[in-house]
Structures are given as structure tokens and as C-alpha cells.
Amino acid sequence: MSGLSRRLLLAGAALCLSVPALAQSWPQRPVTVVVPQPAGNSPDVMCRLITEKLSRTLGQPFVVENRPGAANLVGTQSVARAAPDGYTFLFATSAALVTNPYTFKKLPYDPVKDFVPVAMAARSNHVLLVNPDVKARTLPDLIKLEKSAPGSLSLAVDGARNLSGLIAQAINKSAGTGFVLIPYNTTTNAVQDAISGRVQVTIQSASIAEAFITAGTLRPVAVAGAKRIDSLPDVPAIAETLQSVDLQGWFMFMAPAGTPADIVDKLSAEIARALESSDVRERAPSLGFDVRIGDAVTPAGAKRFLDDQLVSSGKIIQGLGIEPE
């Protein structure tokens, strides 16, 4: 073997050894996790619940950075352009990954090519809420009330093309109702107007809705999805009345494309440990989150889930007749 060949062989061996060593030493400084939603919104709440655990187990701060704006585009794009060095991750919403591709003609990122799935974190439940003065305690009551005076009930959502807006449109289509969708830039304003009666109905994440339900300022009539949720066991699922309406949000850790696979695997394993911890298992359901996500907590499982969601979301959005803008 020539001297050059020997040096190349040794260099290759050293490179192979350095890859697992990278994961063993990672992280050596604070890690940023970008949430493309404002502080206090459900993605932020769930992300902080998990990153608190990661900071302890991995020995470095996992810093949550809120970068809201433009239907999740601002924060998501920033991570797509970040260095793939294992120090920047995205806590992605379902809207960022599987809704936006069908509602925008052009995205500043590609949810498949620009990212690597790390682990699904949780499913996020949404609740259909009414002002207490609305004479409806169930979804069938609310449908009947709207049909008795078409166009008289306004429904506050966080955007016609975001999850709450899609749920509202799916209800209108399936039930034959005409709830007037009122888009809001902030959850706070939507909730305040529902409480004051300026709008009669709203759809909010369970983590946000809980305090207002407890205070009696908003009343739940149904939860989005096919099943009831642990935090509101007496509130029927929308699908119990309208079988075709089964929409649910979810969150997933994503890394910029090119992030070393061993770092992705290590973070995925630590996220799985965090989700299995007793405090997360106890707190998540009370906040309206479902952390029973099976193998989607692994990179391969998360990718399969994401691929399936891209197809199913496309069918739902196209079925509602929504054209990309």
C-alpha cells in the first residue's frame, strides 16, 4: 500500500470515528428551539414542557425562541436557513408542515427537503367554545340554532387557512351551516371578543381554553377530532355528530437538513424519555395535549407520520375548495 493510500485510509477511519464521538459530546453549548408561534400559545406551552426536561438531561440550556408571524412562515423559514450543526431546531406545527404547502402558492421553505424529522412531540386538541349567553350546550344544539337564523352566529378563528379555520369550514360543509368566520391576528383578541359576546363562537386549543372553561366565561360544546379528550371527558367529540370532521393539530421537532444523523437520533431518544417521564405524562393531558404518539417519536416514525399527513391534509383542504394564495 502506498503512503498516500495509507494516509487516505487513516483519514477515512478517523472521520468515521468522529461521527459517533460528535453525538457523545453534543451539546457543548446552549441549543435553540424555534417556536413559530407567540409565547403562551399551545405550541409554546408544550415545547417548554419538553425542553425543561432536555435541559436537565443533556446538561445544556434548551432555549425556546418565539418567532411568530405570517402563518408560521417566519420562524419556520429561519430554521430552514440555519446551520445544520445540531444547535438550532424547529418545534413545528402541523400548519407549518402540512397545511401551508396547500394554502400558499409559494413557500420560503420546503417541509420535506429543508428539514429532517426528529420526533413527534404531541397531538394538540382544539375545543369549540361558545359565549355563555348562547343557548346551546351541545354541537347539535348549536347547529340547530345557526340554522334557525342563518348567518347570525360569528365564529372567531386564528385565520381561515389555519387549523381552527379549517375546522370551522369543515363544520359548515358537513353540517350545512353558515357560521360567519372572523379571522383574528391574536388568540387573545379572539377569546376576549368571544367572552364579551362580540362573536358568539370560537375554536381554541384546549391548553388555552381550559382557564376560561374553569372560570365559566366560555362554555365547551365539542372537541375537535374523533375522540373525547382526557381533560374534558364529558365534552363530546365533533366527530360524534359530524363523522367527516376529524381534524387535530400536532407538533414535531425538526432539524435543518444536513444535521448529523447521530445528533438527530440522540435528541429523539431524549425527547422520548421526556415524554415518558411522570411529570410530562401527568401535566400534558391536563393542558389538552396527547403524548401517546407511538413510534412517531423516532425519526423514521416521525417521517412516516409526516408523509401520511401531507397526503391526508391535501385531501381535506382540496375537499373544502380552498385554493392556494
Coordinates of C-alpha atoms in Angstrom, one line a residue, residues 6-16:
R6 CA -2.4 4.6 3.8
R7 CA -2.9 8.3 4.7
L8 CA -6.3 8.3 3.0
L9 CA -7.4 5.1 4.7
L10 CA -6.4 6.5 8.1
A11 CA -8.2 9.8 7.4
G12 CA -11.4 7.9 6.5
A13 CA -11.2 5.8 9.6
A14 CA -10.7 8.9 11.7
L15 CA -13.7 10.5 10.1
C16 CA -15.9 7.5 10.8

